[in-house]
Amino acid sequence: MQGKTTLKTLAEILEISPSTVSKALHDSPEISEKLKVKIRELAKKEHYIPNAMGRNLKSRETKTIGVIIPDILPHFFAKALYGMEAMAGEMGYQIVICISNESLKKEIKSIHTMISSGVDGVVMSLSQETQAKMQIEHLLQLKKYGIELVLFDRVLSIINCDKVSINDALQAEQATVELIKSGCKKVGYLTNILNTSVDDQRKQGYQDAMKRYKLRNRVIGFNPKDEFPAKQINTLIAEGKLDAILAANELSAIMTIKSVLDSGYEIPKDVSVIGFTNGVISANFRPSLSSIDQHEEEQGRLAMETIIERLQGKLPKEPLDYKLRTSIIHRETTRHE
Amino acid sequence: MQGKTTLKTLAEILEISPSTVSKALHDSPEISEKLKVKIRELAKKEHYIPNAMGRNLKSRETKTIGVIIPDILPHFFAKALYGMEAMAGEMGYQIVICISNESLKKEIKSIHTMISSGVDGVVMSLSQETQAKMQIEHLLQLKKYGIELVLFDRVLSIINCDKVSINDALQAEQATVELIKSGCKKVGYLTNILNTSVDDQRKQGYQDAMKRYKLRNRVIGFNPKDEFPAKQINTLIAEGKLDAILAANELSAIMTIKSVLDSGYEIPKDVSVIGFTNGVISANFRPSLSSIDQHEEEQGRLAMETIIERLQGKLPKEPLDYKLRTSIIHRETTRHE
DNA sequence: TTGTAAGCGTTATCAG
DNA sequence: CTGATAACGCTTACAA
């Protein structure tokens, strides 16, 4: 009862050799059916759990995918993770998760953990700091150890690997155009994910749309650790400089709504709002939030599927670069006829 | 550049023995300072990452804690995870996370992964199915492999290990009493986490309070996969059978608010609402939600600290059973003078 | 059909 | 101070 059960333990009990046990548990044709049954039964009885360390030292695959995300609190990542976990399970893989906490240092540490613990592949979204400093040496380490990499959401074009992301620029542009077409002239872009590829692209798309309609663009950035810039927003509205907000995430969107309404303005009459990520809050908020559905669960599933198929040699040599289409869901914070 | 860098690689380059390299990298006093410097420099230059498999086979500690949670989408677990991750980092540990998805089968698989990958300890919250079926054999496996266990949030008294949870019964009772004292007579308890220890205790606390005030209790349970029972709630209100809701989590609380308000009732005039978990939505919702702060980040931190201190032999032999105090935050969905 | 032996990367023990 | 050797648990040629 006491002590770990190993192959050797099982072998000793049955007075046979460890290699025979190993083969039997791998259903090798070399072993007689009778013995296999006996060994399998004992293994079950003794609750034998193979030691991944031992197994992996012989450089076999671990059927484990490492996932590194910058943060778990935003709905986007939580939901993407959910999708990854589900897909991995369906394809017979396990996942281990590390959180980089938007820090480069932690991201490097996480990569080391992944390498060290022998995952077959890594799916990750880059930390804010990584993207700001453009330091990517640690990602190259993975290649050296023969570990596949798939980037999702926060991707980087200079890295040669499979990528899964949404067409952020296009989507931001489209949302901005819709706001403009609904009658807004002073659309602002609100973001708290400065310096990320995702943010850059959304900003770009937004600015392109504004430029096309010859409108002045206004970017309101803030650090999530600081206070929400409610005052700034309300002042802009009061000065007639803002009549719509495209928010880079769901939480900023609802905080915008709250501060705008609390100041006595009406939504969408005075100010329209669209938020990225169509999370649980969007539909249930009052007023319900018009938002951009990033199909985060699908993105997670696709990223996981991609890395596993890559590992299984099912993909072409050229890296894939999925740009998923998203959709705008109009609810009560935007005007429409 | 190609191929993994191992101790042997480094040793070969310097034409010394692997054991010397190992000792040097562990800062052993046996090795001369000069050589240590040389070896450390090479290790850095070659981006040497020690292989946890090899190391762990010598049954040393991995400084890794496994975390198993039933779900990541609810704010409670995401935030608790955040706290765990932070504390682990501060104490020099890494975490790996598995999601049981409320399923016993997945929970067992996750435990196997943890054992197999050699974590030093496991912090977990039991899945709904595990608690419903009361199957706990797999947890005993951990002991056998010398892996410490700390249960948090969804704990089970019959398991002999350290535990961290909140005093759910007391808290539910107190919240119910406050609702009653504010003038509500027909308080209902709304839950979508049926069959969990947490839910049982909250229900118990709620029922105790109702009994004490000689009021009839009413439990409204629903499956998160099914539709929200908005109709049922509104019917009860219309029939004068419900004037307050104690919701087992934040999302149910805001869904309640939404459906109640959308039906033309006023909050808190007609119906008061208190929700468990004071997440990001509570403060930002309109009306802002009165809620029970479970200090989830603190809970996560404490659970992590406990397991690490247990591993470090800093705790008394008797298992600890923390019951954290929580606090009720009154906002706009409850009446008060 | 079963067993033996070597080796994966690391570290602890013991010699030199 | 440095090196050889064995061992951790497992797989896999190769031998019996």
XYZ file of C-alpha atoms (C1' of nucleotides) in Angstrom:
706
model
C 0.000 0.000 0.000
C 2.806 2.326 0.883
C 5.254 3.732 -1.659
C 4.939 4.365 -5.328
C 4.009 1.655 -7.726
C 6.513 1.394 -10.547
C 7.083 -1.008 -13.361
C 9.655 -2.682 -11.201
C 7.196 -3.106 -8.353
C 4.760 -4.846 -10.650
C 7.539 -6.985 -12.087
C 8.678 -8.039 -8.651
C 5.197 -9.000 -7.558
C 4.755 -11.217 -10.591
C 8.373 -12.303 -10.543
C 8.935 -11.336 -14.123
C 11.118 -8.687 -15.716
C 10.235 -4.993 -15.927
C 10.587 -4.970 -19.674
C 7.936 -7.639 -19.984
C 5.604 -5.532 -17.914
C 6.363 -2.498 -20.024
C 5.641 -4.334 -23.214
C 2.461 -5.829 -21.858
C 1.123 -2.464 -20.812
C 1.891 -1.150 -24.277
C -0.017 -4.058 -25.714
C 3.008 -5.337 -27.558
C 2.345 -8.370 -29.743
C 5.465 -9.927 -28.278
C 3.657 -10.764 -25.079
C 1.124 -13.543 -24.666
C -2.456 -12.538 -24.200
C -2.673 -14.444 -20.964
C 0.202 -12.621 -19.373
C -1.009 -9.283 -20.659
C -4.325 -9.765 -18.911
C -2.599 -10.737 -15.706
C -0.297 -7.741 -15.826
C -3.043 -5.320 -16.713
C -5.126 -6.559 -13.836
C -2.315 -6.145 -11.392
C -1.558 -2.689 -12.721
C -5.127 -1.667 -12.152
C -5.253 -3.262 -8.747
C -2.082 -1.510 -7.667
C -3.201 1.778 -9.241
C -0.087 1.897 -11.332
C 0.561 5.313 -12.820
C 3.473 5.448 -15.259
C 6.129 7.979 -14.416
C 6.274 10.549 -17.186
C 9.826 11.471 -16.232
C 11.152 8.033 -16.813
C 9.189 7.621 -19.974
C 10.126 10.962 -21.406
C 13.818 10.558 -20.807
C 13.705 8.125 -23.636
C 12.534 11.159 -25.569
C 9.139 9.817 -26.357
C 6.283 12.249 -26.653
C 4.459 13.298 -23.531
C 1.150 14.072 -25.210
C 1.210 17.278 -23.287
C 0.833 20.769 -24.683
C 1.994 23.780 -22.727
C -0.175 26.870 -22.811
C 1.185 30.254 -21.821
C -1.224 33.158 -21.489
C -0.564 36.669 -20.236
C -3.524 36.806 -17.861
C -6.538 34.731 -16.877
C -8.870 37.374 -15.620
C -10.099 38.759 -18.944
C -12.908 36.714 -20.330
C -11.114 36.378 -23.639
C -8.264 34.307 -22.275
C -10.393 32.290 -19.902
C -12.682 31.300 -22.720
C -9.873 30.589 -25.162
C -8.276 28.387 -22.536
C -11.552 26.604 -22.147
C -11.596 25.869 -25.870
C -8.006 24.682 -25.843
C -8.584 22.406 -22.920
C -11.608 20.866 -24.575
C -9.894 20.306 -27.920
C -6.792 18.869 -26.297
C -8.937 16.422 -24.378
C -10.776 15.381 -27.520
C -7.491 14.734 -29.300
C -6.001 12.759 -26.442
C -3.698 15.413 -25.105
C -3.243 17.043 -21.727
C -2.437 20.675 -21.234
C -0.372 22.470 -18.644
C -0.863 26.163 -18.208
C 1.450 28.933 -17.145
C 0.520 32.560 -16.682
C 3.091 35.132 -17.729
C 1.224 37.921 -16.014
C 2.119 40.271 -18.878
C 5.747 40.051 -17.805
C 8.664 39.099 -20.039
C 10.598 37.619 -17.166
C 7.764 35.334 -16.212
C 7.217 34.424 -19.809
C 10.821 33.313 -20.115
C 10.496 31.346 -16.912
C 7.344 29.725 -18.220
C 9.083 28.712 -21.418
C 11.828 27.163 -19.350
C 9.293 25.253 -17.323
C 7.744 23.999 -20.510
C 11.044 22.875 -21.984
C 12.169 21.448 -18.720
C 9.044 19.441 -18.224
C 9.097 18.087 -21.710
C 5.929 19.250 -23.396
C 5.512 18.329 -27.038
C 4.383 21.778 -28.044
C 3.539 25.218 -26.752
C 0.565 27.419 -27.570
C 0.991 30.956 -26.396
C -0.123 34.527 -26.490
C 2.723 36.956 -25.927
C 2.942 39.166 -22.890
C 2.580 42.903 -23.178
C 6.184 43.416 -22.128
C 7.454 40.928 -24.682
C 5.685 42.743 -27.454
C 6.749 46.149 -26.211
C 10.406 45.192 -25.969
C 10.302 42.903 -28.959
C 12.470 40.371 -27.201
C 11.929 36.941 -28.622
C 15.082 34.966 -28.010
C 13.335 32.724 -25.548
C 10.870 31.659 -28.201
C 13.683 30.427 -30.380
C 14.749 28.141 -27.537
C 11.698 26.031 -28.175
C 12.840 25.214 -31.691
C 16.199 24.139 -30.372
C 14.515 21.592 -28.150
C 12.279 20.400 -30.948
C 9.163 21.815 -29.365
C 6.501 23.113 -31.716
C 5.078 26.584 -31.222
C 1.728 28.081 -32.115
C 1.068 31.739 -31.387
C -2.481 32.887 -30.879
C -4.141 36.258 -30.402
C -0.992 38.233 -29.679
C 1.132 37.059 -32.557
C 4.317 38.367 -34.092
C 4.890 38.202 -37.808
C 8.649 37.864 -37.583
C 8.372 34.549 -35.807
C 8.230 31.619 -38.142
C 5.476 29.431 -36.748
C 1.792 28.665 -37.054
C -0.443 31.495 -35.939
C -4.072 31.871 -35.015
C -5.567 35.286 -34.531
C -8.464 37.418 -35.552
C -8.303 40.097 -38.155
C -8.144 42.835 -35.577
C -7.469 45.684 -37.966
C -10.307 44.770 -40.250
C -12.670 44.281 -37.381
C -11.822 47.567 -35.709
C -12.184 49.335 -39.004
C -15.532 47.778 -39.658
C -16.824 48.598 -36.199
C -15.638 52.175 -36.567
C -17.342 52.497 -39.932
C -20.557 51.177 -38.489
C -20.395 53.726 -35.706
C -19.773 56.481 -38.231
C -22.585 55.310 -40.454
C -24.946 55.285 -37.498
C -24.305 59.009 -37.222
C -21.339 59.306 -34.879
C -18.645 61.759 -35.942
C -16.372 61.744 -32.962
C -15.478 58.167 -32.406
C -12.759 57.489 -29.846
C -10.683 54.344 -29.345
C -10.248 53.304 -25.733
C -7.522 50.825 -24.812
C -5.772 49.385 -21.798
C -3.659 46.853 -23.666
C -1.089 49.275 -24.975
C 1.906 47.938 -26.864
C 0.361 44.682 -27.925
C 0.127 43.567 -31.538
C -3.583 43.233 -31.040
C -3.862 46.803 -29.862
C -1.671 48.165 -32.636
C -3.806 46.531 -35.246
C -7.068 47.635 -33.735
C -5.766 51.144 -33.477
C -4.637 50.983 -37.081
C -7.998 49.763 -38.293
C -9.770 52.421 -36.301
C -7.503 55.158 -37.613
C -7.866 53.972 -41.180
C -11.611 54.223 -40.928
C -11.483 57.671 -39.369
C -9.069 58.864 -42.017
C -11.238 57.515 -44.773
C -14.154 59.547 -43.483
C -11.870 62.519 -42.866
C -12.566 62.487 -39.147
C -10.126 63.303 -36.429
C -9.083 60.247 -34.466
C -8.745 60.157 -30.722
C -7.021 57.379 -28.821
C -7.569 57.150 -25.085
C -5.060 54.823 -23.504
C -4.757 53.876 -19.867
C -2.930 51.412 -17.708
C -5.199 48.734 -16.203
C -3.408 49.198 -12.898
C -4.380 52.861 -12.798
C -7.791 54.341 -12.341
C -10.275 54.237 -15.170
C -10.179 57.574 -17.049
C -13.813 58.375 -16.427
C -13.154 62.052 -15.968
C -11.277 62.379 -19.205
C -14.065 60.669 -21.095
C -16.788 62.774 -19.541
C -14.887 65.973 -20.181
C -14.480 65.052 -23.828
C -18.175 64.352 -24.103
C -19.033 67.634 -22.397
C -16.780 69.470 -24.809
C -18.536 67.802 -27.727
C -15.408 65.926 -28.716
C -16.680 62.403 -28.252
C -19.873 60.706 -29.318
C -18.800 57.089 -29.587
C -16.275 54.718 -28.056
C -14.713 51.633 -29.526
C -13.293 49.832 -26.483
C -10.489 47.303 -26.744
C -12.126 44.979 -24.255
C -15.339 44.191 -22.511
C -14.456 45.552 -19.109
C -13.382 48.959 -20.434
C -16.605 49.046 -22.396
C -18.831 48.539 -19.399
C -16.816 50.920 -17.293
C -17.310 53.472 -20.043
C -21.019 52.867 -20.062
C -21.259 53.176 -16.323
C -19.322 56.415 -16.093
C -21.153 57.935 -19.045
C -24.594 57.076 -17.702
C -23.702 58.071 -14.177
C -22.809 61.494 -15.543
C -26.278 61.861 -16.953
C -25.613 61.217 -20.621
C -27.726 58.805 -22.575
C -26.630 55.722 -24.426
C -26.737 55.392 -27.369
C -28.320 58.809 -27.902
C -25.353 60.861 -26.709
C -22.676 58.219 -26.866
C -22.511 54.881 -28.643
C -20.316 52.058 -27.382
C -18.898 48.930 -28.962
C -16.569 46.634 -27.073
C -14.176 43.952 -28.172
C -15.002 40.517 -26.768
C -18.538 39.366 -26.481
C -18.360 37.868 -23.011
C -20.974 36.908 -20.488
C -21.333 40.479 -19.339
C -22.180 41.987 -22.719
C -25.535 40.307 -23.132
C -26.496 40.720 -19.496
C -25.447 44.283 -18.950
C -28.007 47.049 -18.867
C -28.020 48.455 -21.430
C -26.820 45.328 -23.190
C -23.487 45.958 -24.843
C -22.923 45.909 -28.597
C -19.754 43.923 -29.014
C -17.348 42.195 -31.308
C -17.466 38.473 -30.928
C -13.944 37.154 -31.226
C -15.058 33.547 -31.106
C -12.457 33.047 -28.443
C -13.397 29.463 -27.747
C -13.060 28.668 -31.433
C -9.730 30.434 -31.539
C -8.536 28.335 -28.632
C -9.775 25.155 -30.227
C -8.170 25.972 -33.543
C -4.839 26.848 -31.964
C -4.824 23.551 -30.101
C -5.877 21.580 -33.136
C -3.164 23.244 -35.167
C -0.339 22.401 -32.826
C -1.433 18.809 -32.421
C -1.815 18.316 -36.144
C 1.550 19.938 -36.632
C 3.027 17.441 -34.188
C 1.312 14.643 -35.998
C 2.852 15.794 -39.261
C -0.509 16.478 -40.797
C 0.258 20.058 -41.830
C 2.192 21.421 -44.770
C 5.713 22.585 -44.091
C 4.806 26.245 -44.591
C 3.509 27.750 -41.360
C -0.201 28.494 -41.316
C -1.470 31.940 -40.463
C -5.145 31.829 -39.612
C -6.913 35.164 -39.461
C -10.341 34.394 -38.133
C -13.350 36.409 -39.116
C -15.325 37.812 -36.271
C -18.745 39.341 -36.046
C -20.288 42.475 -34.647
C -23.282 41.942 -32.418
C -25.494 44.977 -32.212
C -27.294 45.442 -28.939
C -28.528 48.458 -27.029
C -25.397 50.592 -26.918
C -25.404 51.406 -30.622
C -27.975 53.143 -32.752
C -29.575 51.421 -35.663
C -32.817 51.780 -37.494
C 23.196 25.665 -32.200
C 21.107 22.643 -33.100
C 20.017 20.072 -30.557
C 19.352 20.345 -26.893
C 21.961 21.567 -24.502
C 22.458 19.129 -21.655
C 24.900 18.802 -18.832
C 26.833 16.400 -20.967
C 27.026 18.904 -23.814
C 28.498 21.505 -21.515
C 30.899 18.969 -20.054
C 32.095 17.942 -23.480
C 32.723 21.495 -24.571
C 34.846 22.180 -21.509
C 36.282 18.706 -21.559
C 35.375 18.032 -17.965
C 32.964 15.577 -16.390
C 29.206 16.062 -16.214
C 29.190 15.683 -12.471
C 31.527 18.614 -12.117
C 29.223 20.720 -14.218
C 26.247 19.662 -12.168
C 27.982 20.559 -8.940
C 29.144 23.884 -10.287
C 25.677 24.864 -11.393
C 24.419 23.976 -7.941
C 27.075 26.178 -6.463
C 28.662 23.304 -4.584
C 31.566 24.290 -2.321
C 33.472 21.363 -3.777
C 34.142 23.260 -6.978
C 36.669 26.070 -7.393
C 35.266 29.521 -7.882
C 37.177 29.921 -11.109
C 35.701 26.850 -12.674
C 32.234 27.702 -11.446
C 32.377 31.044 -13.212
C 33.550 29.434 -16.404
C 30.825 26.832 -16.295
C 28.105 29.307 -15.439
C 29.128 31.511 -18.312
C 29.048 28.680 -20.763
C 25.687 27.543 -19.445
C 24.300 30.990 -20.029
C 25.886 31.288 -23.426
C 24.479 27.957 -24.516
C 21.081 28.722 -22.965
C 21.279 25.617 -20.880
C 17.933 24.606 -19.395
C 18.090 21.726 -16.935
C 15.871 18.810 -17.770
C 13.299 18.338 -15.045
C 12.785 14.731 -16.049
C 16.338 13.767 -15.433
C 16.472 15.717 -12.259
C 13.243 14.385 -10.902
C 14.159 10.808 -11.527
C 16.602 11.251 -8.722
C 13.442 12.020 -6.771
C 14.404 15.531 -5.931
C 11.675 18.088 -5.603
C 10.431 19.804 -8.726
C 9.351 23.023 -7.026
C 6.154 22.645 -8.936
C 2.647 22.672 -7.527
C -0.237 21.247 -9.473
C -3.526 23.114 -9.367
C -6.787 21.442 -10.347
C -9.882 23.571 -10.639
C -13.339 22.610 -11.883
C -13.763 25.575 -14.233
C -11.962 28.763 -15.195
C -14.821 30.846 -16.440
C -16.289 31.932 -13.106
C -14.513 34.916 -11.688
C -13.994 33.127 -8.397
C -11.686 30.487 -9.793
C -9.878 32.808 -12.154
C -9.074 35.178 -9.334
C -8.116 32.412 -6.913
C -5.786 31.051 -9.556
C -4.318 34.478 -9.936
C -3.568 34.560 -6.213
C -2.046 31.102 -6.277
C 0.130 31.905 -9.199
C 1.405 35.045 -7.540
C 2.133 33.377 -4.209
C 3.838 30.426 -5.863
C 6.073 32.804 -7.773
C 6.949 34.721 -4.644
C 7.913 31.504 -2.885
C 10.009 30.239 -5.761
C 7.563 27.692 -7.097
C 5.964 27.104 -10.465
C 2.419 25.952 -10.962
C 0.813 23.757 -13.542
C -2.905 23.901 -13.966
C -5.463 21.342 -15.031
C -9.165 21.924 -15.466
C -11.479 19.137 -14.421
C -14.436 20.737 -16.113
C -16.662 19.599 -13.244
C -16.128 16.015 -14.327
C -14.891 13.201 -12.120
C -13.255 11.417 -15.005
C -11.244 14.466 -15.944
C -10.369 15.069 -12.346
C -8.933 11.575 -12.068
C -7.009 12.100 -15.272
C -5.690 15.387 -13.966
C -4.492 13.722 -10.775
C -2.691 11.155 -12.876
C -1.042 13.871 -14.906
C 0.084 15.526 -11.720
C 1.522 12.341 -10.269
C 3.042 11.384 -13.547
C 4.715 14.706 -14.031
C 6.119 14.737 -10.551
C 4.639 17.766 -8.845
C 5.538 18.246 -5.202
C 2.001 19.037 -4.175
C -1.522 19.549 -5.453
C -3.977 22.291 -4.608
C -7.470 21.536 -5.760
C -11.127 22.330 -5.648
C -13.292 19.273 -6.207
C -15.488 18.877 -9.243
C -19.233 18.891 -8.938
C -19.421 15.259 -10.014
C -16.810 14.211 -7.471
C -18.773 15.782 -4.672
C -22.070 14.426 -5.919
C -20.778 10.860 -6.204
C -18.477 11.169 -3.228
C -15.779 9.244 -5.004
C -12.393 10.102 -3.582
C -10.132 7.149 -4.226
C -8.069 9.122 -6.683
C -7.228 11.642 -4.015
C -5.726 8.947 -1.862
C -3.357 8.125 -4.712
C -1.541 11.357 -4.068
C -0.605 10.275 -0.549
C 0.797 7.049 -1.889
C 3.158 8.978 -4.112
C 4.153 11.285 -1.313
C 2.410 14.274 -2.888
C 0.886 16.769 -0.496
C -2.707 17.863 -0.978
C -4.505 21.040 -0.053
C -8.208 21.370 -0.767
C -9.692 24.798 -1.246
C -13.193 26.148 -1.702
C -14.888 22.826 -2.440
C -13.497 20.809 0.410
C -14.509 17.499 1.942
C -14.267 16.919 5.666
C -13.587 13.198 5.399
C -10.319 13.812 3.611
C -7.409 14.198 5.946
C -5.475 17.158 4.554
C -5.041 20.902 4.885
C -8.082 22.871 3.790
C -8.798 26.445 2.888
C -12.348 27.633 2.435
C -14.721 30.315 3.510
C -17.360 29.901 6.106
C -20.083 29.508 3.544
C -22.849 28.561 5.953
C -22.174 31.470 8.272
C -21.896 33.884 5.406
C -25.100 32.773 3.739
C -26.890 32.948 7.059
C -25.626 36.424 7.736
C -26.559 37.673 4.282
C -30.016 36.183 4.658
C -30.453 37.811 8.047
C -29.433 41.155 6.627
C -31.964 40.805 3.854
C -34.646 39.932 6.399
C -33.701 42.829 8.641
C -33.896 45.204 5.700
C -37.543 44.248 5.443
C -37.633 41.290 3.085
C -39.826 38.400 4.141
C -39.657 36.158 1.136
C -36.011 35.556 0.537
C -35.117 32.927 -2.038
C -31.826 31.122 -2.587
C -30.768 30.791 -6.213
C -28.086 28.302 -7.177
C -26.510 26.713 -10.220
C -23.782 24.815 -8.395
C -25.957 22.004 -7.092
C -24.330 19.116 -5.252
C -21.214 20.943 -4.170
C -20.105 21.251 -0.571
C -20.110 24.984 -1.038
C -23.688 24.968 -2.192
C -24.845 22.629 0.562
C -23.399 24.876 3.199
C -24.781 28.055 1.727
C -28.174 26.461 1.456
C -27.909 25.298 5.054
C -26.961 28.745 6.299
C -29.779 30.308 4.340
C -32.297 27.807 5.633
C -31.126 28.235 9.209
C -31.682 31.964 9.002
C -35.116 31.571 7.462
C -36.090 29.037 10.085
C -34.920 31.284 12.867
C -37.195 34.029 11.611
C -39.955 31.502 10.978
C -40.027 32.254 7.278
C -40.663 29.764 4.546
C -37.537 28.997 2.548
C -37.459 28.691 -1.188
C -34.546 27.234 -3.133
C -34.402 27.827 -6.857
C -31.851 25.540 -8.461
C -30.931 25.361 -12.111
C -28.323 23.763 -14.309
C -25.865 26.259 -15.831
C -26.221 24.450 -19.126
C -29.950 25.114 -19.194
C -31.724 28.388 -19.607
C -31.787 30.866 -16.755
C -35.108 30.467 -14.869
C -36.195 34.051 -15.453
C -39.835 33.091 -15.899
C -39.971 31.150 -12.678
C -38.494 34.065 -10.773
C -40.828 36.620 -12.283
C -43.837 34.452 -11.657
C -42.881 34.098 -8.010
C -42.496 37.843 -7.705
C -45.825 38.443 -9.383
C -47.466 36.025 -6.975
C -45.918 37.883 -4.067
C -43.795 34.896 -3.110
C -40.380 36.460 -3.578
C -38.947 39.788 -2.489
C -35.226 38.996 -2.249
C -32.674 36.689 -3.825
C -29.467 35.366 -2.386
C -27.575 34.134 -5.454
C -24.803 31.545 -5.235
C -22.653 33.401 -7.719
C -22.155 36.688 -9.450
C -23.472 35.726 -12.842
C -26.747 34.351 -11.505
C -27.113 37.534 -9.506
C -26.802 39.846 -12.477
C -29.010 37.638 -14.587
C -31.586 37.889 -11.839
C -31.306 41.669 -11.782
C -31.643 41.884 -15.501
C -34.701 39.710 -15.744
C -36.368 41.370 -12.774
C -35.790 44.892 -14.067
C -36.741 43.958 -17.602
C -40.084 42.772 -16.229
C -40.722 46.186 -14.791
C -40.002 45.533 -11.134
C -37.749 47.825 -9.165
C -34.570 46.965 -7.336
C -34.235 47.084 -4.380
C -37.777 48.369 -3.823
C -39.567 45.250 -5.048
C -36.727 42.800 -4.931
C -33.353 42.886 -3.171
C -30.373 40.928 -4.477
C -27.125 39.774 -2.917
C -24.662 37.659 -4.850
C -21.791 35.485 -3.785
C -18.431 36.632 -5.215
C -17.602 40.260 -5.478
C -16.108 40.228 -8.953
C -15.396 42.950 -11.452
C -18.993 43.002 -12.585
C -20.541 43.704 -9.191
C -19.136 47.174 -8.757
C -19.669 48.130 -12.375
C -23.120 46.793 -12.899
C -26.093 49.112 -12.955
C -27.453 48.998 -10.368
C -24.246 48.025 -8.640
C -24.578 44.641 -7.033
C -24.453 44.046 -3.280
C -22.225 41.058 -2.889
C -20.273 38.793 -0.633
C -16.574 39.239 -1.054
C -14.952 35.840 -0.787
C -11.473 37.271 -0.916
C -10.768 34.731 -3.601
C -7.294 36.002 -4.324
C -6.440 35.719 -0.639
C -7.906 32.246 -0.556
C -5.725 31.269 -3.472
C -2.667 32.791 -1.886
C -3.313 31.085 1.425
C -3.891 27.701 -0.178
C -0.613 28.010 -2.046
C 1.272 29.207 0.981
C -0.126 26.346 3.001
C 0.971 23.634 0.626
C 4.437 25.060 0.228
C 4.917 25.460 3.956
C 3.613 21.958 4.423
C 6.240 20.744 1.959
C 8.872 22.700 3.781
C 7.887 21.035 7.030
C 6.891 24.298 8.593
C 3.430 23.197 9.613
C 2.259 21.133 12.569
C 1.406 17.531 11.871
C -2.312 18.073 12.404
C -3.959 19.248 9.174
C -5.035 22.868 9.155
C -8.592 23.811 8.327
C -8.823 27.486 7.510
C -12.307 28.941 7.389
C -11.864 32.430 6.065
C -14.127 35.236 7.110
C -15.718 37.106 4.279
C -17.509 40.388 4.101
C -20.771 41.662 2.714
C -20.509 44.701 0.510
C -23.719 46.654 0.359
C -24.359 48.443 -2.883
C -27.477 49.423 -4.766
C -29.339 46.129 -4.902
C -30.117 46.027 -1.197
C -32.048 48.432 0.977
C -30.443 50.155 3.896
C -31.035 53.349 5.729
C 7.458 -15.529 -25.615
C 10.395 -13.615 -22.163
C 14.630 -11.517 -20.362
C 18.979 -8.622 -20.480
C 21.230 -4.477 -20.950
C 21.917 0.086 -22.335
C 20.692 4.664 -22.109
C 17.694 9.068 -21.640
C 19.704 13.682 -18.090
C 20.570 14.359 -13.649
C 22.623 13.988 -9.015
C 24.698 11.603 -4.869
C 28.358 8.885 -3.300
C 32.585 7.655 -3.242
C 37.501 7.628 -5.116
C 41.260 9.914 -6.690
C 39.079 20.216 -6.013
C 37.600 16.921 -9.822
C 36.014 12.533 -11.805
C 33.898 7.937 -12.200
C 29.909 5.330 -11.187
C 25.434 4.076 -9.985
C 20.791 4.995 -9.742
C 16.054 7.170 -10.564
C 11.713 4.679 -14.043
C 11.105 3.680 -18.380
C 11.737 1.880 -23.297
C 13.888 -0.820 -26.781
C 17.265 -3.431 -29.312
C 19.006 -7.625 -28.935
C 19.725 -12.140 -26.822
C 17.941 -16.354 -25.068
